[in-house]
């Protein structure tokens, strides 16, 4: 893997304006890490049965360094996605949650947090980014609903519509993902964790000419995450999801 990566993008008239030397490097790093997450999302990477808990995931080496071990899925694999069976189908909410944790692990301020602060932050913010990720890729594909799970369309379409109205580009999207991890209320964190968290919050958003728009979007996706947890509780009662084999699946919605 090359030591230096140059990310080139075309800025639209309403794009964020960054100091070329500092903020350009920040956005370049975020885009690069998001590109790796997106590769894993569309590859044979499937954490459904391999990730036992959030603690294990935090302590494990990053999967972003193992891209060479995964490939684009075969046509047979795509065909299996028509059947919602745990043995053959990738569970997208779990996959996106794991990849959002991997994304968080690349953030400098996150790496400096204590383990307990990392755990608290991820329990409350990673699911928020799941809604953002699924809404963004539906938006990119010019869909106004989240696919492929129809049961989640009514709950998630608000997120897609918010992105359509805001017309965010990829650079703003990756910044928004980082902002989600720095806008969770820091109550419960250690004193050191709150200090790191506050510095990261204001450092990550400095220089943004669309700051108010992005902050409003952060609030939208936190609300959607709360609705997702409520919806999961309802499904647990209706479909007996308590028997799902993944411990992480239940931690996501706790």
mmCIF file of C-alpha atoms in Angstrom:
data_model
loop_
_atom_site.group_PDB
_atom_site.id
_atom_site.type_symbol
_atom_site.label_atom_id
_atom_site.label_comp_id
_atom_site.label_asym_id
_atom_site.label_seq_id
_atom_site.Cartn_x
_atom_site.Cartn_y
_atom_site.Cartn_z
ATOM 1 C CA UNK A 1 0.000 0.000 0.000
ATOM 2 C CA UNK A 2 1.519 3.411 -0.906
ATOM 3 C CA UNK A 3 2.628 5.664 1.901
ATOM 4 C CA UNK A 4 1.120 8.781 0.363
ATOM 5 C CA UNK A 5 -2.371 8.916 -1.086
ATOM 6 C CA UNK A 6 -3.640 11.854 -3.109
ATOM 7 C CA UNK A 7 -7.403 12.247 -3.305
ATOM 8 C CA UNK A 8 -8.626 14.527 -6.089
ATOM 9 C CA UNK A 9 -12.170 15.866 -6.129
ATOM 10 C CA UNK A 10 -14.081 18.580 -7.932
ATOM 11 C CA UNK A 11 -15.654 21.130 -5.610
ATOM 12 C CA UNK A 12 -19.138 22.403 -6.404
ATOM 13 C CA UNK A 13 -20.200 25.997 -5.799
ATOM 14 C CA UNK A 14 -21.741 25.124 -2.439
ATOM 15 C CA UNK A 15 -18.954 22.798 -1.283
ATOM 16 C CA UNK A 16 -17.044 23.318 1.909
ATOM 17 C CA UNK A 17 -14.066 25.640 1.724
ATOM 18 C CA UNK A 18 -10.920 24.405 3.438
ATOM 19 C CA UNK A 19 -7.393 25.621 3.921
ATOM 20 C CA UNK A 20 -5.507 23.644 1.282
ATOM 21 C CA UNK A 21 -2.707 22.465 3.545
ATOM 22 C CA UNK A 22 -4.637 21.517 6.701
ATOM 23 C CA UNK A 23 -8.297 20.866 5.999
ATOM 24 C CA UNK A 24 -7.630 19.502 2.541
ATOM 25 C CA UNK A 25 -5.481 16.829 4.171
ATOM 26 C CA UNK A 26 -8.220 16.057 6.712
ATOM 27 C CA UNK A 27 -10.856 15.626 4.022
ATOM 28 C CA UNK A 28 -8.456 13.625 1.862
ATOM 29 C CA UNK A 29 -7.853 11.182 4.718
ATOM 30 C CA UNK A 30 -11.572 10.872 5.464
ATOM 31 C CA UNK A 31 -12.395 10.244 1.802
ATOM 32 C CA UNK A 32 -9.625 7.647 1.550
ATOM 33 C CA UNK A 33 -10.874 5.743 4.605
ATOM 34 C CA UNK A 34 -14.470 5.957 3.392
ATOM 35 C CA UNK A 35 -13.367 4.498 0.046
ATOM 36 C CA UNK A 36 -11.936 1.499 1.893
ATOM 37 C CA UNK A 37 -15.128 1.109 3.937
ATOM 38 C CA UNK A 38 -17.197 1.246 0.764
ATOM 39 C CA UNK A 39 -15.031 -1.443 -0.850
ATOM 40 C CA UNK A 40 -15.609 -3.752 2.117
ATOM 41 C CA UNK A 41 -19.328 -2.953 2.090
ATOM 42 C CA UNK A 42 -19.627 -4.196 -1.496
ATOM 43 C CA UNK A 43 -17.211 -7.107 -1.139
ATOM 44 C CA UNK A 44 -17.431 -10.592 0.362
ATOM 45 C CA UNK A 45 -16.710 -9.042 3.773
ATOM 46 C CA UNK A 46 -19.525 -10.241 6.045
ATOM 47 C CA UNK A 47 -19.237 -9.829 9.834
ATOM 48 C CA UNK A 48 -22.607 -11.441 10.588
ATOM 49 C CA UNK A 49 -21.139 -14.533 12.249
ATOM 50 C CA UNK A 50 -17.558 -13.443 12.947
ATOM 51 C CA UNK A 51 -17.965 -10.464 15.289
ATOM 52 C CA UNK A 52 -18.974 -11.511 18.790
ATOM 53 C CA UNK A 53 -19.207 -8.186 20.652
ATOM 54 C CA UNK A 54 -18.491 -4.464 20.466
ATOM 55 C CA UNK A 55 -15.602 -4.944 22.896
ATOM 56 C CA UNK A 56 -14.029 -7.503 20.555
ATOM 57 C CA UNK A 57 -14.527 -5.165 17.605
ATOM 58 C CA UNK A 58 -12.842 -2.230 19.337
ATOM 59 C CA UNK A 59 -9.854 -4.354 20.361
ATOM 60 C CA UNK A 60 -9.460 -6.155 17.030
ATOM 61 C CA UNK A 61 -7.010 -4.978 14.339
ATOM 62 C CA UNK A 62 -8.690 -2.809 11.728
ATOM 63 C CA UNK A 63 -10.280 -4.621 8.788
ATOM 64 C CA UNK A 64 -9.406 -1.605 6.631
ATOM 65 C CA UNK A 65 -5.907 -3.037 6.435
ATOM 66 C CA UNK A 66 -7.170 -6.377 5.101
ATOM 67 C CA UNK A 67 -8.773 -5.303 1.827
ATOM 68 C CA UNK A 68 -6.663 -7.807 -0.098
ATOM 69 C CA UNK A 69 -8.449 -10.714 1.596
ATOM 70 C CA UNK A 70 -11.860 -9.811 0.144
ATOM 71 C CA UNK A 71 -13.262 -9.758 -3.387
ATOM 72 C CA UNK A 72 -16.377 -8.445 -5.111
ATOM 73 C CA UNK A 73 -19.161 -11.010 -4.490
ATOM 74 C CA UNK A 74 -19.944 -13.580 -7.165
ATOM 75 C CA UNK A 75 -23.199 -13.660 -9.116
ATOM 76 C CA UNK A 76 -24.284 -16.660 -7.029
ATOM 77 C CA UNK A 77 -23.759 -14.614 -3.875
ATOM 78 C CA UNK A 78 -25.896 -11.787 -5.277
ATOM 79 C CA UNK A 79 -28.609 -14.310 -6.041
ATOM 80 C CA UNK A 80 -28.595 -15.501 -2.457
ATOM 81 C CA UNK A 81 -29.408 -11.985 -1.268
ATOM 82 C CA UNK A 82 -32.994 -12.545 -2.389
ATOM 83 C CA UNK A 83 -33.456 -14.890 0.583
ATOM 84 C CA UNK A 84 -33.355 -13.248 3.990
ATOM 85 C CA UNK A 85 -31.647 -16.131 5.769
ATOM 86 C CA UNK A 86 -28.804 -15.588 8.217
ATOM 87 C CA UNK A 87 -26.784 -18.376 6.613
ATOM 88 C CA UNK A 88 -26.710 -16.822 3.146
ATOM 89 C CA UNK A 89 -27.577 -13.129 3.386
ATOM 90 C CA UNK A 90 -25.416 -10.232 4.525
ATOM 91 C CA UNK A 91 -27.158 -8.434 7.378
ATOM 92 C CA UNK A 92 -26.712 -4.843 6.222
ATOM 93 C CA UNK A 93 -27.374 -3.086 9.515
ATOM 94 C CA UNK A 94 -24.684 -5.215 11.164
ATOM 95 C CA UNK A 95 -22.241 -4.781 8.277
ATOM 96 C CA UNK A 96 -22.693 -1.001 8.253
ATOM 97 C CA UNK A 97 -22.352 -0.837 12.034
ATOM 98 C CA UNK A 98 -19.054 -2.734 11.954
ATOM 99 C CA UNK A 99 -17.721 -0.529 9.154
ATOM 100 C CA UNK A 100 -18.702 2.619 11.039
ATOM 101 C CA UNK A 101 -16.754 1.362 14.038
ATOM 102 C CA UNK A 102 -13.790 0.747 11.719
ATOM 103 C CA UNK A 103 -14.198 4.303 10.381
ATOM 104 C CA UNK A 104 -14.236 5.690 13.934
ATOM 105 C CA UNK A 105 -11.037 3.788 14.741
ATOM 106 C CA UNK A 106 -9.232 5.842 12.059
ATOM 107 C CA UNK A 107 -10.082 9.167 13.763
ATOM 108 C CA UNK A 108 -7.159 10.603 15.726
ATOM 109 C CA UNK A 109 -9.189 11.797 18.696
ATOM 110 C CA UNK A 110 -10.922 8.399 18.977
ATOM 111 C CA UNK A 111 -7.592 6.592 19.161
ATOM 112 C CA UNK A 112 -6.633 8.718 22.185
ATOM 113 C CA UNK A 113 -9.808 7.970 24.177
ATOM 114 C CA UNK A 114 -9.826 5.433 26.986
ATOM 115 C CA UNK A 115 -11.489 2.107 26.247
ATOM 116 C CA UNK A 116 -14.573 2.966 28.331
ATOM 117 C CA UNK A 117 -14.980 6.294 26.514
ATOM 118 C CA UNK A 118 -14.675 4.538 23.152
ATOM 119 C CA UNK A 119 -17.325 2.040 24.202
ATOM 120 C CA UNK A 120 -19.713 4.760 25.379
ATOM 121 C CA UNK A 121 -19.271 6.793 22.209
ATOM 122 C CA UNK A 122 -19.779 3.864 19.835
ATOM 123 C CA UNK A 123 -22.835 2.573 21.676
ATOM 124 C CA UNK A 124 -24.522 5.910 21.088
ATOM 125 C CA UNK A 125 -23.133 7.244 17.802
ATOM 126 C CA UNK A 126 -22.272 4.322 15.496
ATOM 127 C CA UNK A 127 -25.930 3.442 14.837
ATOM 128 C CA UNK A 128 -26.516 7.076 13.855
ATOM 129 C CA UNK A 129 -23.951 6.708 11.096
ATOM 130 C CA UNK A 130 -25.617 3.477 9.935
ATOM 131 C CA UNK A 131 -28.691 5.507 9.006
ATOM 132 C CA UNK A 132 -26.461 8.127 7.392
ATOM 133 C CA UNK A 133 -24.531 5.555 5.325
ATOM 134 C CA UNK A 134 -27.639 3.794 4.054
ATOM 135 C CA UNK A 135 -29.362 7.098 3.286
ATOM 136 C CA UNK A 136 -26.299 8.503 1.507
ATOM 137 C CA UNK A 137 -25.846 5.562 -0.846
ATOM 138 C CA UNK A 138 -29.553 5.600 -1.668
ATOM 139 C CA UNK A 139 -29.163 9.331 -2.382
ATOM 140 C CA UNK A 140 -26.124 8.674 -4.606
ATOM 141 C CA UNK A 141 -28.124 6.033 -6.493
ATOM 142 C CA UNK A 142 -30.901 8.618 -7.011
ATOM 143 C CA UNK A 143 -33.373 6.762 -4.836
ATOM 144 C CA UNK A 144 -35.572 8.567 -2.326
ATOM 145 C CA UNK A 145 -35.912 5.466 -0.130
ATOM 146 C CA UNK A 146 -33.481 3.115 1.550
ATOM 147 C CA UNK A 147 -33.015 -0.217 -0.197
ATOM 148 C CA UNK A 148 -33.130 -3.242 -0.093
ATOM 149 C CA UNK A 149 -35.284 -3.772 3.023
ATOM 150 C CA UNK A 150 -38.883 -2.566 2.423
ATOM 151 C CA UNK A 151 -39.788 -2.761 6.114
ATOM 152 C CA UNK A 152 -37.376 0.082 6.830
ATOM 153 C CA UNK A 153 -38.455 2.436 4.018
ATOM 154 C CA UNK A 154 -40.944 4.512 6.023
ATOM 155 C CA UNK A 155 -38.486 4.955 8.872
ATOM 156 C CA UNK A 156 -35.477 5.874 6.755
ATOM 157 C CA UNK A 157 -36.831 7.943 3.848
ATOM 158 C CA UNK A 158 -36.592 11.140 5.926
ATOM 159 C CA UNK A 159 -32.816 10.751 5.978
ATOM 160 C CA UNK A 160 -32.609 10.374 2.201
ATOM 161 C CA UNK A 161 -34.875 13.368 1.657
ATOM 162 C CA UNK A 162 -32.697 15.479 3.969
ATOM 163 C CA UNK A 163 -29.617 14.654 1.885
ATOM 164 C CA UNK A 164 -31.481 15.379 -1.351
ATOM 165 C CA UNK A 165 -32.468 18.827 -0.066
ATOM 166 C CA UNK A 166 -28.953 19.567 1.164
ATOM 167 C CA UNK A 167 -27.282 18.302 -2.049
ATOM 168 C CA UNK A 168 -24.164 17.241 -0.190
ATOM 169 C CA UNK A 169 -21.160 15.928 -2.086
ATOM 170 C CA UNK A 170 -18.827 13.126 -1.008
ATOM 171 C CA UNK A 171 -16.439 15.448 0.823
ATOM 172 C CA UNK A 172 -19.277 16.879 2.885
ATOM 173 C CA UNK A 173 -20.606 13.374 3.494
ATOM 174 C CA UNK A 174 -17.361 12.088 5.033
ATOM 175 C CA UNK A 175 -17.084 15.236 7.138
ATOM 176 C CA UNK A 176 -20.660 14.641 8.302
ATOM 177 C CA UNK A 177 -19.718 11.086 9.336
ATOM 178 C CA UNK A 178 -16.842 12.455 11.409
ATOM 179 C CA UNK A 179 -19.097 15.134 12.922
ATOM 180 C CA UNK A 180 -21.561 12.485 14.108
ATOM 181 C CA UNK A 181 -18.788 10.972 16.224
ATOM 182 C CA UNK A 182 -17.990 14.386 17.730
ATOM 183 C CA UNK A 183 -21.538 15.585 18.444
ATOM 184 C CA UNK A 184 -22.751 12.980 20.901
ATOM 185 C CA UNK A 185 -23.292 14.612 24.346
ATOM 186 C CA UNK A 186 -20.187 13.779 26.381
ATOM 187 C CA UNK A 187 -21.972 13.061 29.685
ATOM 188 C CA UNK A 188 -20.535 9.920 31.239
ATOM 189 C CA UNK A 189 -17.120 10.325 29.644
ATOM 190 C CA UNK A 190 -13.984 10.737 31.701
ATOM 191 C CA UNK A 191 -12.541 14.239 32.182
ATOM 192 C CA UNK A 192 -9.740 13.421 29.728
ATOM 193 C CA UNK A 193 -12.252 12.009 27.252
ATOM 194 C CA UNK A 194 -14.446 15.123 27.405
ATOM 195 C CA UNK A 195 -11.406 17.330 26.742
ATOM 196 C CA UNK A 196 -10.356 15.295 23.690
ATOM 197 C CA UNK A 197 -13.951 15.155 22.520
ATOM 198 C CA UNK A 198 -14.513 18.916 22.780
ATOM 199 C CA UNK A 199 -11.284 19.682 20.927
ATOM 200 C CA UNK A 200 -12.204 17.238 18.162
ATOM 201 C CA UNK A 201 -15.696 18.684 17.839
ATOM 202 C CA UNK A 202 -14.572 22.233 17.163
ATOM 203 C CA UNK A 203 -11.482 21.247 15.211
ATOM 204 C CA UNK A 204 -13.418 19.020 12.796
ATOM 205 C CA UNK A 205 -15.904 21.727 11.880
ATOM 206 C CA UNK A 206 -13.691 24.803 11.646
ATOM 207 C CA UNK A 207 -13.690 26.457 8.238
ATOM 208 C CA UNK A 208 -17.002 24.991 7.124
ATOM 209 C CA UNK A 209 -19.173 27.483 5.220
ATOM 210 C CA UNK A 210 -22.080 25.033 5.462
ATOM 211 C CA UNK A 211 -21.636 24.311 9.143
ATOM 212 C CA UNK A 212 -25.251 25.059 10.086
ATOM 213 C CA UNK A 213 -26.571 22.747 7.370
ATOM 214 C CA UNK A 214 -24.363 19.853 8.436
ATOM 215 C CA UNK A 215 -25.158 20.297 12.126
ATOM 216 C CA UNK A 216 -28.876 20.183 11.277
ATOM 217 C CA UNK A 217 -28.279 16.925 9.409
ATOM 218 C CA UNK A 218 -26.451 15.484 12.421
ATOM 219 C CA UNK A 219 -29.557 16.124 14.517
ATOM 220 C CA UNK A 220 -31.758 14.466 11.902
ATOM 221 C CA UNK A 221 -29.771 11.235 11.935
ATOM 222 C CA UNK A 222 -29.603 11.084 15.735
ATOM 223 C CA UNK A 223 -33.415 11.230 15.712
ATOM 224 C CA UNK A 224 -33.548 8.490 13.089
ATOM 225 C CA UNK A 225 -31.280 6.277 15.195
ATOM 226 C CA UNK A 226 -33.710 6.624 18.110
ATOM 227 C CA UNK A 227 -36.583 5.610 15.821
ATOM 228 C CA UNK A 228 -34.531 2.665 14.601
ATOM 229 C CA UNK A 229 -34.065 1.427 18.176
ATOM 230 C CA UNK A 230 -37.811 1.754 18.799
ATOM 231 C CA UNK A 231 -38.549 -0.115 15.581
ATOM 232 C CA UNK A 232 -36.138 -2.882 16.557
ATOM 233 C CA UNK A 233 -37.907 -3.265 19.914
ATOM 234 C CA UNK A 234 -41.197 -3.715 18.061
ATOM 235 C CA UNK A 235 -39.677 -6.289 15.692
ATOM 236 C CA UNK A 236 -38.147 -8.160 18.617
ATOM 237 C CA UNK A 237 -41.610 -8.613 20.093
ATOM 238 C CA UNK A 238 -43.154 -9.539 16.730
ATOM 239 C CA UNK A 239 -40.456 -11.691 15.085
ATOM 240 C CA UNK A 240 -38.586 -12.946 18.179
ATOM 241 C CA UNK A 241 -35.274 -11.399 17.127
ATOM 242 C CA UNK A 242 -33.912 -12.217 20.576
ATOM 243 C CA UNK A 243 -32.746 -15.526 19.085
ATOM 244 C CA UNK A 244 -30.375 -13.815 16.644
ATOM 245 C CA UNK A 245 -26.934 -15.434 17.124
ATOM 246 C CA UNK A 246 -24.876 -12.220 17.012
ATOM 247 C CA UNK A 247 -24.238 -10.521 20.359
ATOM 248 C CA UNK A 248 -23.230 -7.364 18.504
ATOM 249 C CA UNK A 249 -26.630 -7.268 16.771
ATOM 250 C CA UNK A 250 -28.297 -6.846 20.169
ATOM 251 C CA UNK A 251 -25.689 -4.371 21.446
ATOM 252 C CA UNK A 252 -26.381 -2.130 18.449
ATOM 253 C CA UNK A 253 -29.985 -1.621 19.471
ATOM 254 C CA UNK A 254 -29.565 -1.519 23.256
#
